[in-house]
Short mmCIF file of N, CA and C in Angstrom, two decimals:
data_model
loop_
_atom_site.label_atom_id
_atom_site.label_comp_id
_atom_site.label_asym_id
_atom_site.label_seq_id
_atom_site.Cartn_x
_atom_site.Cartn_y
_atom_site.Cartn_z
N UNK A 1 11.59 -2.83 5.53
CA UNK A 1 10.53 -3.60 4.89
C UNK A 1 10.85 -3.69 3.40
N UNK A 2 10.80 -4.90 2.86
CA UNK A 2 11.03 -5.11 1.44
C UNK A 2 9.85 -4.58 0.64
N UNK A 3 10.15 -3.84 -0.42
CA UNK A 3 9.13 -3.32 -1.32
C UNK A 3 9.24 -4.02 -2.66
N UNK A 4 8.09 -4.39 -3.19
CA UNK A 4 8.02 -4.99 -4.52
C UNK A 4 7.60 -3.93 -5.52
N UNK A 5 8.37 -3.80 -6.60
CA UNK A 5 8.02 -2.85 -7.65
C UNK A 5 6.72 -3.29 -8.31
N UNK A 6 5.88 -2.32 -8.67
CA UNK A 6 4.62 -2.63 -9.35
C UNK A 6 4.49 -1.79 -10.61
N UNK A 7 3.65 -2.26 -11.51
CA UNK A 7 3.37 -1.51 -12.74
C UNK A 7 2.15 -0.65 -12.48
N UNK A 8 2.38 0.65 -12.37
CA UNK A 8 1.30 1.58 -12.08
C UNK A 8 1.75 2.98 -12.46
N UNK A 9 0.81 3.80 -12.88
CA UNK A 9 1.16 5.18 -13.22
C UNK A 9 1.38 6.03 -11.97
N UNK A 10 0.82 5.62 -10.82
CA UNK A 10 0.95 6.38 -9.58
C UNK A 10 1.83 5.71 -8.54
N UNK A 11 1.74 4.40 -8.43
CA UNK A 11 2.42 3.65 -7.37
C UNK A 11 3.72 3.07 -7.90
N UNK A 12 4.82 3.32 -7.18
CA UNK A 12 6.13 2.79 -7.56
C UNK A 12 6.36 1.40 -6.99
N UNK A 13 6.05 1.23 -5.68
CA UNK A 13 6.30 -0.05 -5.03
C UNK A 13 5.39 -0.22 -3.82
N UNK A 14 5.27 -1.48 -3.39
CA UNK A 14 4.42 -1.82 -2.25
C UNK A 14 5.19 -2.75 -1.34
N UNK A 15 5.15 -2.47 -0.04
CA UNK A 15 5.73 -3.35 0.96
C UNK A 15 4.66 -3.78 1.93
N UNK A 16 4.84 -4.97 2.52
CA UNK A 16 3.82 -5.45 3.46
C UNK A 16 4.46 -6.31 4.52
N UNK A 17 4.09 -6.08 5.77
CA UNK A 17 4.48 -6.94 6.89
C UNK A 17 3.23 -7.64 7.38
N UNK A 18 3.15 -8.95 7.12
CA UNK A 18 1.99 -9.72 7.55
C UNK A 18 1.93 -9.79 9.07
N UNK A 19 3.09 -9.90 9.71
CA UNK A 19 3.14 -9.99 11.17
C UNK A 19 2.59 -8.73 11.82
N UNK A 20 2.97 -7.56 11.28
CA UNK A 20 2.53 -6.29 11.85
C UNK A 20 1.27 -5.73 11.21
N UNK A 21 0.83 -6.35 10.12
CA UNK A 21 -0.32 -5.88 9.34
C UNK A 21 -0.13 -4.43 8.90
N UNK A 22 1.08 -4.16 8.39
CA UNK A 22 1.43 -2.82 7.93
C UNK A 22 1.69 -2.85 6.43
N UNK A 23 1.04 -1.95 5.73
CA UNK A 23 1.21 -1.80 4.29
C UNK A 23 1.95 -0.49 4.03
N UNK A 24 2.99 -0.52 3.22
CA UNK A 24 3.67 0.70 2.80
C UNK A 24 3.53 0.84 1.30
N UNK A 25 3.23 2.07 0.89
CA UNK A 25 3.06 2.36 -0.53
C UNK A 25 3.96 3.53 -0.89
N UNK A 26 4.84 3.30 -1.87
CA UNK A 26 5.72 4.35 -2.38
C UNK A 26 5.16 4.83 -3.72
N UNK A 27 5.02 6.14 -3.85
CA UNK A 27 4.46 6.72 -5.06
C UNK A 27 5.56 7.29 -5.94
N UNK A 28 5.29 7.37 -7.24
CA UNK A 28 6.26 7.94 -8.17
C UNK A 28 6.57 9.39 -7.81
N UNK A 29 5.67 10.07 -7.16
CA UNK A 29 5.87 11.46 -6.77
C UNK A 29 6.90 11.60 -5.65
N UNK A 30 7.27 10.48 -5.01
CA UNK A 30 8.29 10.51 -3.97
C UNK A 30 7.80 10.23 -2.57
N UNK A 31 6.51 10.32 -2.33
CA UNK A 31 5.97 10.07 -1.00
C UNK A 31 5.86 8.59 -0.69
N UNK A 32 6.05 8.26 0.58
CA UNK A 32 5.84 6.89 1.05
C UNK A 32 4.86 6.97 2.22
N UNK A 33 3.81 6.18 2.14
CA UNK A 33 2.77 6.17 3.16
C UNK A 33 2.68 4.80 3.80
N UNK A 34 2.43 4.79 5.10
CA UNK A 34 2.27 3.55 5.86
C UNK A 34 0.83 3.47 6.36
N UNK A 35 0.19 2.33 6.09
CA UNK A 35 -1.18 2.08 6.50
C UNK A 35 -1.17 0.96 7.53
N UNK A 36 -1.79 1.19 8.68
CA UNK A 36 -1.78 0.23 9.78
C UNK A 36 -3.05 -0.61 9.80
N UNK A 37 -2.92 -1.87 10.24
CA UNK A 37 -4.07 -2.75 10.43
C UNK A 37 -4.63 -3.35 9.16
N UNK A 38 -3.81 -3.40 8.11
CA UNK A 38 -4.28 -3.91 6.82
C UNK A 38 -4.18 -5.44 6.79
N UNK A 39 -5.29 -6.14 6.58
CA UNK A 39 -5.25 -7.59 6.53
C UNK A 39 -4.49 -8.11 5.31
N UNK A 40 -3.95 -9.31 5.42
CA UNK A 40 -3.17 -9.91 4.34
C UNK A 40 -3.99 -10.04 3.06
N UNK A 41 -5.29 -10.34 3.17
CA UNK A 41 -6.09 -10.50 1.95
C UNK A 41 -6.26 -9.19 1.20
N UNK A 42 -6.24 -8.07 1.90
CA UNK A 42 -6.33 -6.76 1.24
C UNK A 42 -5.03 -6.49 0.48
N UNK A 43 -3.90 -6.82 1.09
CA UNK A 43 -2.61 -6.68 0.39
C UNK A 43 -2.58 -7.56 -0.85
N UNK A 44 -3.03 -8.79 -0.73
CA UNK A 44 -3.05 -9.71 -1.87
C UNK A 44 -3.93 -9.17 -2.99
N UNK A 45 -5.09 -8.64 -2.63
CA UNK A 45 -6.00 -8.07 -3.63
C UNK A 45 -5.39 -6.84 -4.29
N UNK A 46 -4.69 -6.01 -3.52
CA UNK A 46 -4.02 -4.84 -4.10
C UNK A 46 -3.00 -5.27 -5.14
N UNK A 47 -2.20 -6.27 -4.80
CA UNK A 47 -1.15 -6.71 -5.72
C UNK A 47 -1.73 -7.34 -6.99
N UNK A 48 -2.93 -7.89 -6.90
CA UNK A 48 -3.58 -8.51 -8.06
C UNK A 48 -4.42 -7.52 -8.86
N UNK A 49 -4.67 -6.36 -8.31
CA UNK A 49 -5.56 -5.38 -8.97
C UNK A 49 -4.91 -4.84 -10.24
N UNK A 50 -5.69 -4.70 -11.31
CA UNK A 50 -5.14 -4.13 -12.54
C UNK A 50 -4.76 -2.66 -12.39
N UNK A 51 -5.45 -1.95 -11.51
CA UNK A 51 -5.13 -0.55 -11.24
C UNK A 51 -4.85 -0.38 -9.74
N UNK A 52 -3.57 -0.25 -9.41
CA UNK A 52 -3.18 -0.12 -8.00
C UNK A 52 -3.75 1.17 -7.40
N UNK A 53 -3.69 2.26 -8.15
CA UNK A 53 -4.19 3.54 -7.66
C UNK A 53 -5.68 3.52 -7.37
N UNK A 54 -6.44 2.92 -8.27
CA UNK A 54 -7.89 2.82 -8.06
C UNK A 54 -8.22 1.94 -6.86
N UNK A 55 -7.49 0.83 -6.70
CA UNK A 55 -7.72 -0.05 -5.57
C UNK A 55 -7.41 0.68 -4.26
N UNK A 56 -6.29 1.41 -4.23
CA UNK A 56 -5.94 2.18 -3.03
C UNK A 56 -7.05 3.16 -2.67
N UNK A 57 -7.52 3.89 -3.66
CA UNK A 57 -8.55 4.91 -3.43
C UNK A 57 -9.85 4.29 -2.93
N UNK A 58 -10.19 3.12 -3.45
CA UNK A 58 -11.49 2.52 -3.13
C UNK A 58 -11.48 1.69 -1.85
N UNK A 59 -10.38 0.98 -1.60
CA UNK A 59 -10.40 -0.01 -0.51
C UNK A 59 -9.42 0.25 0.63
N UNK A 60 -8.52 1.23 0.47
CA UNK A 60 -7.51 1.43 1.53
C UNK A 60 -7.56 2.84 2.10
N UNK A 61 -7.47 3.85 1.26
CA UNK A 61 -7.50 5.23 1.75
C UNK A 61 -8.81 5.51 2.46
N UNK A 62 -8.71 6.09 3.64
CA UNK A 62 -9.90 6.41 4.41
C UNK A 62 -10.43 5.26 5.25
N UNK A 63 -9.89 4.07 5.06
CA UNK A 63 -10.34 2.90 5.83
C UNK A 63 -9.32 2.48 6.89
N UNK A 64 -8.06 2.80 6.65
CA UNK A 64 -6.99 2.40 7.57
C UNK A 64 -6.21 3.63 8.00
N UNK A 65 -5.83 3.65 9.27
CA UNK A 65 -5.01 4.75 9.78
C UNK A 65 -3.71 4.78 9.00
N UNK A 66 -3.28 5.97 8.62
CA UNK A 66 -2.06 6.09 7.82
C UNK A 66 -1.26 7.31 8.21
N UNK A 67 -0.02 7.31 7.77
CA UNK A 67 0.86 8.47 7.96
C UNK A 67 1.91 8.46 6.86
N UNK A 68 2.38 9.63 6.55
CA UNK A 68 3.47 9.77 5.59
C UNK A 68 4.77 9.49 6.31
N UNK A 69 5.59 8.59 5.76
CA UNK A 69 6.83 8.24 6.44
C UNK A 69 8.06 8.80 5.73
N UNK A 70 7.92 9.24 4.48
CA UNK A 70 9.03 9.92 3.79
C UNK A 70 8.52 10.59 2.53
N UNK A 71 9.38 11.44 1.99
CA UNK A 71 9.08 12.11 0.72
C UNK A 71 8.40 13.43 0.86
#
Protein backbone atom coordinates (compact mmCIF):
# COMPACT_ATOMS: atom_id res chain seq x y z
CA UNK A 1 0.00 0.00 0.00
CA UNK A 2 1.38 3.41 -0.97
CA UNK A 3 1.84 5.78 1.97
CA UNK A 4 1.76 9.54 1.65
CA UNK A 5 4.05 11.49 3.96
CA UNK A 6 2.21 13.99 6.17
CA UNK A 7 3.22 16.95 8.31
CA UNK A 8 2.49 15.91 11.86
CA UNK A 9 4.32 15.64 15.15
CA UNK A 10 2.95 12.09 15.69
CA UNK A 11 2.03 10.68 12.27
CA UNK A 12 4.73 9.97 9.68
CA UNK A 13 2.58 8.74 6.77
CA UNK A 14 -0.89 7.57 5.80
CA UNK A 15 -1.91 4.90 3.31
CA UNK A 16 -5.41 4.09 2.11
CA UNK A 17 -7.06 1.43 -0.04
CA UNK A 18 -10.44 2.67 -1.21
CA UNK A 19 -11.29 -0.76 -2.63
CA UNK A 20 -10.63 -2.52 0.70
CA UNK A 21 -11.58 0.45 2.91
CA UNK A 22 -8.33 -0.01 4.83
CA UNK A 23 -6.43 2.88 6.39
CA UNK A 24 -2.80 2.47 7.48
CA UNK A 25 -1.11 4.97 9.73
CA UNK A 26 2.65 5.01 10.36
CA UNK A 27 3.81 6.89 13.44
CA UNK A 28 7.15 8.58 14.05
CA UNK A 29 7.59 6.19 16.99
CA UNK A 30 7.86 3.32 14.49
CA UNK A 31 4.47 1.63 14.82
CA UNK A 32 2.17 1.04 11.88
CA UNK A 33 -1.52 0.45 12.50
CA UNK A 34 -4.20 -0.79 10.10
CA UNK A 35 -7.82 0.31 10.53
CA UNK A 36 -10.54 -1.69 8.74
CA UNK A 37 -13.83 -0.44 7.29
CA UNK A 38 -12.80 3.21 7.02
CA UNK A 39 -14.89 5.12 4.45
CA UNK A 40 -13.15 7.21 1.80
CA UNK A 41 -14.61 10.45 3.17
CA UNK A 42 -12.99 9.79 6.57
CA UNK A 43 -9.61 9.29 4.87
CA UNK A 44 -10.12 12.52 2.91
CA UNK A 45 -11.01 14.41 6.09
CA UNK A 46 -7.95 13.00 7.87
CA UNK A 47 -5.66 14.18 5.09
CA UNK A 48 -7.24 17.66 5.20
CA UNK A 49 -7.15 17.95 9.00
CA UNK A 50 -4.69 20.47 10.42
CA UNK A 51 -3.86 18.03 13.23
CA UNK A 52 -3.63 14.42 12.06
CA UNK A 53 -3.14 13.11 15.61
CA UNK A 54 -6.19 14.91 16.97
CA UNK A 55 -8.33 13.73 14.05
CA UNK A 56 -7.19 10.12 14.60
CA UNK A 57 -8.01 10.32 18.31
CA UNK A 58 -11.43 11.88 17.75
CA UNK A 59 -12.76 10.16 14.64
CA UNK A 60 -10.83 6.93 14.03
CA UNK A 61 -9.42 5.35 17.19
CA UNK A 62 -12.09 3.36 18.99
CA UNK A 63 -14.48 3.54 16.03
CA UNK A 64 -12.81 1.13 13.60
CA UNK A 65 -11.32 -2.30 14.20
CA UNK A 66 -7.54 -2.03 14.14
CA UNK A 67 -4.34 -3.96 14.63
CA UNK A 68 -0.67 -3.21 14.77
CA UNK A 69 1.02 -4.47 11.62
CA UNK A 70 4.65 -3.48 12.34
CA UNK A 71 6.96 -1.62 14.67
